Amino acid sequence: ITEEIAHANSMMMRASQKAVTVFVDQEMVYRYDGNRGSRRIKIPGYVNHFVWLEGPLVGKELRIETIAHSERTSGTFHEVFLGSRVSQIGALLAYDGFSLVVGLLSLMTSAVVALLSLLLLRRLEVFHSALAFAGIEFCAGLWICGGSMSTQLLIHNQLVLLVAGVVAMFLLPVFLTRFVTTMYHIPQSVFLGRIVLIFPVGFIVGSLFQLAGVITYHDMLTPAAIVLLSYLIMLVWFSYSSYRQGNSAVREFLVAIACLLASVIGELILLLLPFMTLLNALVLNMGIIAFGTVLLRQVLMLIMRFVEKKGRDEYLEHLAHTDGLTGLP
């Protein structure tokens, strides 16, 4: 550690499924075992390590030992940040702070729409659709925040974030189906409303097995993702069939889901590249923003049409019960 490093008493690094040990002049100052095998909830993910180094440090040797418990991560070592805690937080926000902002905006949108629906839209036809949209935004925000490294500045327990992402994955098809069936009234609404219950039931059963030590959430992820993708394809196909039969309102949903699927495909392509890039998170976040914006626009247009119709009906009722010459009832 040289004099050129200002405020070197704080160190930050990222690691995934590794045991991390930090030494200063052969003295161990920090140790954390991120081995997935030692966790009760075995889901892979990155961990931010913040280590306080007692000064003075100039001229001392900083050594970091990492032991990987997975061949996939054994050859990786991420950048180490030495400096003030503020500078490290800034570096972390620069890494994926955009994801945190998008996730928090989605959660705020969900809260605002749900609150307005409960206070103002309870007697309107759009009430159930608005609540379903709030649920979709909640799942999107939960998924993005759960996968953002910057979120660990607010919630330090990584497993809380990972489980939040799993919850969002299982609840999203429920709210998405509720939105489609209440907004567009496609012919298969009853069938979809029943079959989508496999996701919350599957989550409850899987969680019980997780607590009993039979399986883990990690074991559930791949089959759950396959079932989710298959279900979304079926939902899109039924929606498209309804659109071809003359239900023009479904077009907005098809545009929204196309934006989301395009961003997911783009993220997968970027993840398969032979070099690291942060564009995959940007592409997915932009797709989620476009998806939510299109659906929100449709909800707002439906509310405006109802308000316009309500005002017109009240005006006609006023004309029918008021003398046009004298203004008397």
PDB file of N, CA and C in Angstrom, residues 112-191:
ATOM      1  N   VAL A 112     -47.761   3.476  -6.039  1.00  0.00           N
ATOM      2  CA  VAL A 112     -48.651   4.586  -6.390  1.00  0.00           C
ATOM      3  C   VAL A 112     -49.908   4.085  -7.089  1.00  0.00           C
ATOM      4  N   VAL A 113     -49.745   3.187  -8.069  1.00  0.00           N
ATOM      5  CA  VAL A 113     -50.899   2.658  -8.803  1.00  0.00           C
ATOM      6  C   VAL A 113     -51.817   1.868  -7.873  1.00  0.00           C
ATOM      7  N   ALA A 114     -51.236   1.051  -6.990  1.00  0.00           N
ATOM      8  CA  ALA A 114     -52.058   0.273  -6.056  1.00  0.00           C
ATOM      9  C   ALA A 114     -52.831   1.191  -5.117  1.00  0.00           C
ATOM     10  N   LEU A 115     -52.178   2.243  -4.617  1.00  0.00           N
ATOM     11  CA  LEU A 115     -52.836   3.169  -3.693  1.00  0.00           C
ATOM     12  C   LEU A 115     -53.969   3.922  -4.383  1.00  0.00           C
ATOM     13  N   LEU A 116     -53.697   4.443  -5.588  1.00  0.00           N
ATOM     14  CA  LEU A 116     -54.743   5.165  -6.329  1.00  0.00           C
ATOM     15  C   LEU A 116     -55.903   4.244  -6.691  1.00  0.00           C
ATOM     16  N   SER A 117     -55.584   2.985  -7.008  1.00  0.00           N
ATOM     17  CA  SER A 117     -56.652   2.036  -7.349  1.00  0.00           C
ATOM     18  C   SER A 117     -57.563   1.793  -6.160  1.00  0.00           C
ATOM     19  N   LEU A 118     -56.976   1.613  -4.981  1.00  0.00           N
ATOM     20  CA  LEU A 118     -57.766   1.333  -3.790  1.00  0.00           C
ATOM     21  C   LEU A 118     -58.566   2.548  -3.342  1.00  0.00           C
ATOM     22  N   LEU A 119     -58.037   3.763  -3.591  1.00  0.00           N
ATOM     23  CA  LEU A 119     -58.715   4.970  -3.132  1.00  0.00           C
ATOM     24  C   LEU A 119     -59.731   5.511  -4.138  1.00  0.00           C
ATOM     25  N   LEU A 120     -59.441   5.402  -5.439  1.00  0.00           N
ATOM     26  CA  LEU A 120     -60.252   6.094  -6.444  1.00  0.00           C
ATOM     27  C   LEU A 120     -60.956   5.181  -7.437  1.00  0.00           C
ATOM     28  N   LEU A 121     -60.437   3.953  -7.632  1.00  0.00           N
ATOM     29  CA  LEU A 121     -60.945   3.137  -8.739  1.00  0.00           C
ATOM     30  C   LEU A 121     -61.716   1.906  -8.283  1.00  0.00           C
ATOM     31  N   ARG A 122     -62.109   1.857  -7.019  1.00  0.00           N
ATOM     32  CA  ARG A 122     -62.711   0.629  -6.493  1.00  0.00           C
ATOM     33  C   ARG A 122     -64.002   0.256  -7.222  1.00  0.00           C
ATOM     34  N   ARG A 123     -64.759   1.229  -7.688  1.00  0.00           N
ATOM     35  CA  ARG A 123     -66.040   0.947  -8.338  1.00  0.00           C
ATOM     36  C   ARG A 123     -65.948   0.971  -9.855  1.00  0.00           C
ATOM     37  N   LEU A 124     -64.763   1.131 -10.386  1.00  0.00           N
ATOM     38  CA  LEU A 124     -64.592   1.196 -11.827  1.00  0.00           C
ATOM     39  C   LEU A 124     -64.224  -0.170 -12.394  1.00  0.00           C
ATOM     40  N   GLU A 125     -64.525  -0.345 -13.675  1.00  0.00           N
ATOM     41  CA  GLU A 125     -64.221  -1.606 -14.338  1.00  0.00           C
ATOM     42  C   GLU A 125     -62.713  -1.850 -14.412  1.00  0.00           C
ATOM     43  N   VAL A 126     -61.939  -0.777 -14.431  1.00  0.00           N
ATOM     44  CA  VAL A 126     -60.496  -0.889 -14.588  1.00  0.00           C
ATOM     45  C   VAL A 126     -59.787  -1.224 -13.267  1.00  0.00           C
ATOM     46  N   PHE A 127     -60.537  -1.337 -12.173  1.00  0.00           N
ATOM     47  CA  PHE A 127     -59.932  -1.541 -10.854  1.00  0.00           C
ATOM     48  C   PHE A 127     -59.040  -2.777 -10.811  1.00  0.00           C
ATOM     49  N   HIS A 128     -59.567  -3.919 -11.245  1.00  0.00           N
ATOM     50  CA  HIS A 128     -58.795  -5.162 -11.174  1.00  0.00           C
ATOM     51  C   HIS A 128     -57.586  -5.118 -12.110  1.00  0.00           C
ATOM     52  N   SER A 129     -57.738  -4.499 -13.270  1.00  0.00           N
ATOM     53  CA  SER A 129     -56.616  -4.393 -14.206  1.00  0.00           C
ATOM     54  C   SER A 129     -55.521  -3.510 -13.634  1.00  0.00           C
ATOM     55  N   ALA A 130     -55.908  -2.418 -12.968  1.00  0.00           N
ATOM     56  CA  ALA A 130     -54.919  -1.517 -12.382  1.00  0.00           C
ATOM     57  C   ALA A 130     -54.159  -2.208 -11.255  1.00  0.00           C
ATOM     58  N   LEU A 131     -54.869  -2.978 -10.417  1.00  0.00           N
ATOM     59  CA  LEU A 131     -54.198  -3.709  -9.350  1.00  0.00           C
ATOM     60  C   LEU A 131     -53.250  -4.764  -9.928  1.00  0.00           C
ATOM     61  N   ALA A 132     -53.675  -5.428 -11.006  1.00  0.00           N
ATOM     62  CA  ALA A 132     -52.807  -6.422 -11.641  1.00  0.00           C
ATOM     63  C   ALA A 132     -51.558  -5.761 -12.213  1.00  0.00           C
ATOM     64  N   PHE A 133     -51.723  -4.567 -12.805  1.00  0.00           N
ATOM     65  CA  PHE A 133     -50.558  -3.840 -13.317  1.00  0.00           C
ATOM     66  C   PHE A 133     -49.615  -3.472 -12.173  1.00  0.00           C
ATOM     67  N   ALA A 134     -50.167  -3.055 -11.039  1.00  0.00           N
ATOM     68  CA  ALA A 134     -49.331  -2.753  -9.879  1.00  0.00           C
ATOM     69  C   ALA A 134     -48.546  -3.993  -9.450  1.00  0.00           C
ATOM     70  N   GLY A 135     -49.168  -5.167  -9.514  1.00  0.00           N
ATOM     71  CA  GLY A 135     -48.476  -6.404  -9.184  1.00  0.00           C
ATOM     72  C   GLY A 135     -47.354  -6.717 -10.170  1.00  0.00           C
ATOM     73  N   ILE A 136     -47.597  -6.457 -11.456  1.00  0.00           N
ATOM     74  CA  ILE A 136     -46.556  -6.673 -12.476  1.00  0.00           C
ATOM     75  C   ILE A 136     -45.356  -5.780 -12.207  1.00  0.00           C
ATOM     76  N   GLU A 137     -45.606  -4.502 -11.919  1.00  0.00           N
ATOM     77  CA  GLU A 137     -44.512  -3.569 -11.633  1.00  0.00           C
ATOM     78  C   GLU A 137     -43.780  -3.960 -10.345  1.00  0.00           C
ATOM     79  N   PHE A 138     -44.521  -4.468  -9.366  1.00  0.00           N
ATOM     80  CA  PHE A 138     -43.895  -4.912  -8.123  1.00  0.00           C
ATOM     81  C   PHE A 138     -42.927  -6.059  -8.396  1.00  0.00           C
ATOM     82  N   CYS A 139     -43.360  -7.037  -9.185  1.00  0.00           N
ATOM     83  CA  CYS A 139     -42.487  -8.172  -9.517  1.00  0.00           C
ATOM     84  C   CYS A 139     -41.274  -7.716 -10.314  1.00  0.00           C
ATOM     85  N   ALA A 140     -41.492  -6.794 -11.266  1.00  0.00           N
ATOM     86  CA  ALA A 140     -40.366  -6.300 -12.067  1.00  0.00           C
ATOM     87  C   ALA A 140     -39.355  -5.581 -11.184  1.00  0.00           C
ATOM     88  N   GLY A 141     -39.849  -4.715 -10.284  1.00  0.00           N
ATOM     89  CA  GLY A 141     -38.949  -3.997  -9.387  1.00  0.00           C
ATOM     90  C   GLY A 141     -38.214  -4.924  -8.445  1.00  0.00           C
ATOM     91  N   LEU A 142     -38.931  -5.930  -7.929  1.00  0.00           N
ATOM     92  CA  LEU A 142     -38.323  -6.900  -7.015  1.00  0.00           C
ATOM     93  C   LEU A 142     -37.240  -7.708  -7.722  1.00  0.00           C
ATOM     94  N   TRP A 143     -37.507  -8.089  -8.964  1.00  0.00           N
ATOM     95  CA  TRP A 143     -36.543  -8.866  -9.740  1.00  0.00           C
ATOM     96  C   TRP A 143     -35.285  -8.045 -10.028  1.00  0.00           C
ATOM     97  N   ILE A 144     -35.461  -6.785 -10.451  1.00  0.00           N
ATOM     98  CA  ILE A 144     -34.310  -5.945 -10.793  1.00  0.00           C
ATOM     99  C   ILE A 144     -33.483  -5.633  -9.552  1.00  0.00           C
ATOM    100  N   CYS A 145     -34.152  -5.223  -8.477  1.00  0.00           N
ATOM    101  CA  CYS A 145     -33.418  -4.892  -7.240  1.00  0.00           C
ATOM    102  C   CYS A 145     -32.722  -6.123  -6.666  1.00  0.00           C
ATOM    103  N   GLY A 146     -33.374  -7.282  -6.758  1.00  0.00           N
ATOM    104  CA  GLY A 146     -32.769  -8.496  -6.238  1.00  0.00           C
ATOM    105  C   GLY A 146     -31.508  -8.895  -6.983  1.00  0.00           C
ATOM    106  N   GLY A 147     -31.407  -8.506  -8.256  1.00  0.00           N
ATOM    107  CA  GLY A 147     -30.242  -8.862  -9.043  1.00  0.00           C
ATOM    108  C   GLY A 147     -29.206  -7.766  -9.156  1.00  0.00           C
ATOM    109  N   SER A 148     -29.423  -6.632  -8.487  1.00  0.00           N
ATOM    110  CA  SER A 148     -28.489  -5.509  -8.568  1.00  0.00           C
ATOM    111  C   SER A 148     -27.505  -5.551  -7.410  1.00  0.00           C
ATOM    112  N   MET A 149     -26.212  -5.417  -7.720  1.00  0.00           N
ATOM    113  CA  MET A 149     -25.198  -5.367  -6.678  1.00  0.00           C
ATOM    114  C   MET A 149     -25.385  -4.138  -5.791  1.00  0.00           C
ATOM    115  N   SER A 150     -25.837  -3.031  -6.384  1.00  0.00           N
ATOM    116  CA  SER A 150     -25.988  -1.790  -5.628  1.00  0.00           C
ATOM    117  C   SER A 150     -27.046  -1.908  -4.544  1.00  0.00           C
ATOM    118  N   THR A 151     -28.015  -2.815  -4.703  1.00  0.00           N
ATOM    119  CA  THR A 151     -29.057  -2.970  -3.705  1.00  0.00           C
ATOM    120  C   THR A 151     -28.482  -3.413  -2.368  1.00  0.00           C
ATOM    121  N   GLN A 152     -27.304  -4.058  -2.392  1.00  0.00           N
ATOM    122  CA  GLN A 152     -26.697  -4.508  -1.145  1.00  0.00           C
ATOM    123  C   GLN A 152     -26.248  -3.346  -0.266  1.00  0.00           C
ATOM    124  N   LEU A 153     -26.231  -2.140  -0.818  1.00  0.00           N
ATOM    125  CA  LEU A 153     -25.980  -0.965   0.021  1.00  0.00           C
ATOM    126  C   LEU A 153     -27.148  -0.716   0.959  1.00  0.00           C
ATOM    127  N   LEU A 154     -28.348  -1.131   0.559  1.00  0.00           N
ATOM    128  CA  LEU A 154     -29.555  -0.942   1.367  1.00  0.00           C
ATOM    129  C   LEU A 154     -29.912  -2.198   2.152  1.00  0.00           C
ATOM    130  N   ILE A 155     -29.765  -3.365   1.518  1.00  0.00           N
ATOM    131  CA  ILE A 155     -30.071  -4.645   2.148  1.00  0.00           C
ATOM    132  C   ILE A 155     -28.799  -5.478   2.092  1.00  0.00           C
ATOM    133  N   HIS A 156     -28.163  -5.687   3.227  1.00  0.00           N
ATOM    134  CA  HIS A 156     -26.844  -6.320   3.248  1.00  0.00           C
ATOM    135  C   HIS A 156     -26.909  -7.837   3.085  1.00  0.00           C
ATOM    136  N   ASN A 157     -28.007  -8.446   3.488  1.00  0.00           N
ATOM    137  CA  ASN A 157     -28.122  -9.896   3.394  1.00  0.00           C
ATOM    138  C   ASN A 157     -28.456 -10.277   1.956  1.00  0.00           C
ATOM    139  N   GLN A 158     -27.481 -10.874   1.274  1.00  0.00           N
ATOM    140  CA  GLN A 158     -27.666 -11.210  -0.131  1.00  0.00           C
ATOM    141  C   GLN A 158     -28.777 -12.225  -0.339  1.00  0.00           C
ATOM    142  N   LEU A 159     -28.955 -13.133   0.607  1.00  0.00           N
ATOM    143  CA  LEU A 159     -29.975 -14.160   0.445  1.00  0.00           C
ATOM    144  C   LEU A 159     -31.377 -13.566   0.421  1.00  0.00           C
ATOM    145  N   VAL A 160     -31.582 -12.457   1.150  1.00  0.00           N
ATOM    146  CA  VAL A 160     -32.878 -11.779   1.105  1.00  0.00           C
ATOM    147  C   VAL A 160     -33.175 -11.316  -0.323  1.00  0.00           C
ATOM    148  N   LEU A 161     -32.159 -10.764  -0.990  1.00  0.00           N
ATOM    149  CA  LEU A 161     -32.332 -10.280  -2.362  1.00  0.00           C
ATOM    150  C   LEU A 161     -32.567 -11.434  -3.322  1.00  0.00           C
ATOM    151  N   LEU A 162     -31.842 -12.526  -3.122  1.00  0.00           N
ATOM    152  CA  LEU A 162     -31.999 -13.666  -4.019  1.00  0.00           C
ATOM    153  C   LEU A 162     -33.377 -14.309  -3.877  1.00  0.00           C
ATOM    154  N   VAL A 163     -33.845 -14.450  -2.645  1.00  0.00           N
ATOM    155  CA  VAL A 163     -35.184 -15.009  -2.435  1.00  0.00           C
ATOM    156  C   VAL A 163     -36.247 -14.060  -2.991  1.00  0.00           C
ATOM    157  N   ALA A 164     -36.015 -12.753  -2.876  1.00  0.00           N
ATOM    158  CA  ALA A 164     -36.946 -11.777  -3.451  1.00  0.00           C
ATOM    159  C   ALA A 164     -37.061 -11.968  -4.950  1.00  0.00           C
ATOM    160  N   GLY A 165     -35.935 -12.244  -5.609  1.00  0.00           N
ATOM    161  CA  GLY A 165     -35.977 -12.509  -7.043  1.00  0.00           C
ATOM    162  C   GLY A 165     -36.766 -13.764  -7.378  1.00  0.00           C
ATOM    163  N   VAL A 166     -36.637 -14.802  -6.552  1.00  0.00           N
ATOM    164  CA  VAL A 166     -37.393 -16.037  -6.774  1.00  0.00           C
ATOM    165  C   VAL A 166     -38.888 -15.789  -6.581  1.00  0.00           C
ATOM    166  N   VAL A 167     -39.239 -15.022  -5.555  1.00  0.00           N
ATOM    167  CA  VAL A 167     -40.653 -14.680  -5.318  1.00  0.00           C
ATOM    168  C   VAL A 167     -41.227 -13.936  -6.520  1.00  0.00           C
ATOM    169  N   ALA A 168     -40.475 -12.976  -7.046  1.00  0.00           N
ATOM    170  CA  ALA A 168     -40.937 -12.221  -8.213  1.00  0.00           C
ATOM    171  C   ALA A 168     -41.144 -13.132  -9.407  1.00  0.00           C
ATOM    172  N   MET A 169     -40.262 -14.094  -9.577  1.00  0.00           N
ATOM    173  CA  MET A 169     -40.357 -15.027 -10.703  1.00  0.00           C
ATOM    174  C   MET A 169     -41.640 -15.844 -10.658  1.00  0.00           C
ATOM    175  N   PHE A 170     -42.065 -16.257  -9.449  1.00  0.00           N
ATOM    176  CA  PHE A 170     -43.259 -17.093  -9.316  1.00  0.00           C
ATOM    177  C   PHE A 170     -44.547 -16.272  -9.306  1.00  0.00           C
ATOM    178  N   LEU A 171     -44.479 -15.003  -8.895  1.00  0.00           N
ATOM    179  CA  LEU A 171     -45.696 -14.182  -8.823  1.00  0.00           C
ATOM    180  C   LEU A 171     -45.992 -13.462 -10.131  1.00  0.00           C
ATOM    181  N   LEU A 172     -44.972 -13.218 -10.953  1.00  0.00           N
ATOM    182  CA  LEU A 172     -45.181 -12.465 -12.189  1.00  0.00           C
ATOM    183  C   LEU A 172     -46.257 -13.076 -13.080  1.00  0.00           C
ATOM    184  N   PRO A 173     -46.240 -14.389 -13.378  1.00  0.00           N
ATOM    185  CA  PRO A 173     -47.292 -14.931 -14.259  1.00  0.00           C
ATOM    186  C   PRO A 173     -48.690 -14.780 -13.680  1.00  0.00           C
ATOM    187  N   VAL A 174     -48.822 -14.762 -12.351  1.00  0.00           N
ATOM    188  CA  VAL A 174     -50.138 -14.606 -11.731  1.00  0.00           C
ATOM    189  C   VAL A 174     -50.702 -13.212 -12.039  1.00  0.00           C
ATOM    190  N   PHE A 175     -49.903 -12.170 -11.792  1.00  0.00           N
ATOM    191  CA  PHE A 175     -50.366 -10.805 -12.053  1.00  0.00           C
ATOM    192  C   PHE A 175     -50.515 -10.542 -13.544  1.00  0.00           C
ATOM    193  N   LEU A 176     -49.633 -11.112 -14.353  1.00  0.00           N
ATOM    194  CA  LEU A 176     -49.717 -10.916 -15.802  1.00  0.00           C
ATOM    195  C   LEU A 176     -50.993 -11.539 -16.353  1.00  0.00           C
ATOM    196  N   THR A 177     -51.328 -12.727 -15.873  1.00  0.00           N
ATOM    197  CA  THR A 177     -52.561 -13.382 -16.310  1.00  0.00           C
ATOM    198  C   THR A 177     -53.784 -12.601 -15.849  1.00  0.00           C
ATOM    199  N   ARG A 178     -53.735 -12.107 -14.623  1.00  0.00           N
ATOM    200  CA  ARG A 178     -54.851 -11.321 -14.098  1.00  0.00           C
ATOM    201  C   ARG A 178     -55.069 -10.065 -14.930  1.00  0.00           C
ATOM    202  N   PHE A 179     -53.975  -9.447 -15.362  1.00  0.00           N
ATOM    203  CA  PHE A 179     -54.081  -8.234 -16.181  1.00  0.00           C
ATOM    204  C   PHE A 179     -54.717  -8.558 -17.529  1.00  0.00           C
ATOM    205  N   VAL A 180     -54.259  -9.611 -18.180  1.00  0.00           N
ATOM    206  CA  VAL A 180     -54.767  -9.964 -19.508  1.00  0.00           C
ATOM    207  C   VAL A 180     -56.240 -10.348 -19.443  1.00  0.00           C
ATOM    208  N   THR A 181     -56.616 -11.143 -18.443  1.00  0.00           N
ATOM    209  CA  THR A 181     -57.989 -11.629 -18.380  1.00  0.00           C
ATOM    210  C   THR A 181     -58.981 -10.542 -17.996  1.00  0.00           C
ATOM    211  N   THR A 182     -58.568  -9.583 -17.160  1.00  0.00           N
ATOM    212  CA  THR A 182     -59.489  -8.520 -16.751  1.00  0.00           C
ATOM    213  C   THR A 182     -59.501  -7.350 -17.737  1.00  0.00           C
ATOM    214  N   MET A 183     -58.391  -7.138 -18.432  1.00  0.00           N
ATOM    215  CA  MET A 183     -58.320  -6.025 -19.366  1.00  0.00           C
ATOM    216  C   MET A 183     -58.909  -6.366 -20.725  1.00  0.00           C
ATOM    217  N   TYR A 184     -58.668  -7.590 -21.209  1.00  0.00           N
ATOM    218  CA  TYR A 184     -59.039  -7.933 -22.584  1.00  0.00           C
ATOM    219  C   TYR A 184     -60.151  -8.964 -22.686  1.00  0.00           C
ATOM    220  N   HIS A 185     -60.439  -9.689 -21.604  1.00  0.00           N
ATOM    221  CA  HIS A 185     -61.527 -10.671 -21.582  1.00  0.00           C
ATOM    222  C   HIS A 185     -61.412 -11.652 -22.746  1.00  0.00           C
ATOM    223  N   ILE A 186     -60.238 -12.263 -22.901  1.00  0.00           N
ATOM    224  CA  ILE A 186     -60.044 -13.226 -23.977  1.00  0.00           C
ATOM    225  C   ILE A 186     -60.826 -14.490 -23.663  1.00  0.00           C
ATOM    226  N   PRO A 187     -61.177 -15.301 -24.673  1.00  0.00           N
ATOM    227  CA  PRO A 187     -62.046 -16.473 -24.445  1.00  0.00           C
ATOM    228  C   PRO A 187     -61.478 -17.470 -23.434  1.00  0.00           C
ATOM    229  N   GLN A 188     -60.158 -17.566 -23.321  1.00  0.00           N
ATOM    230  CA  GLN A 188     -59.545 -18.563 -22.432  1.00  0.00           C
ATOM    231  C   GLN A 188     -59.283 -18.013 -21.026  1.00  0.00           C
ATOM    232  N   SER A 189     -59.967 -16.953 -20.634  1.00  0.00           N
ATOM    233  CA  SER A 189     -59.685 -16.295 -19.357  1.00  0.00           C
ATOM    234  C   SER A 189     -59.858 -17.237 -18.169  1.00  0.00           C
ATOM    235  N   VAL A 190     -60.938 -18.014 -18.149  1.00  0.00           N
ATOM    236  CA  VAL A 190     -61.192 -18.921 -17.023  1.00  0.00           C
ATOM    237  C   VAL A 190     -60.109 -19.994 -16.958  1.00  0.00           C
ATOM    238  N   PHE A 191     -59.766 -20.558 -18.108  1.00  0.00           N
ATOM    239  CA  PHE A 191     -58.732 -21.601 -18.153  1.00  0.00           C
ATOM    240  C   PHE A 191     -57.390 -21.063 -17.665  1.00  0.00           C
TER     241      PHE A 191
END
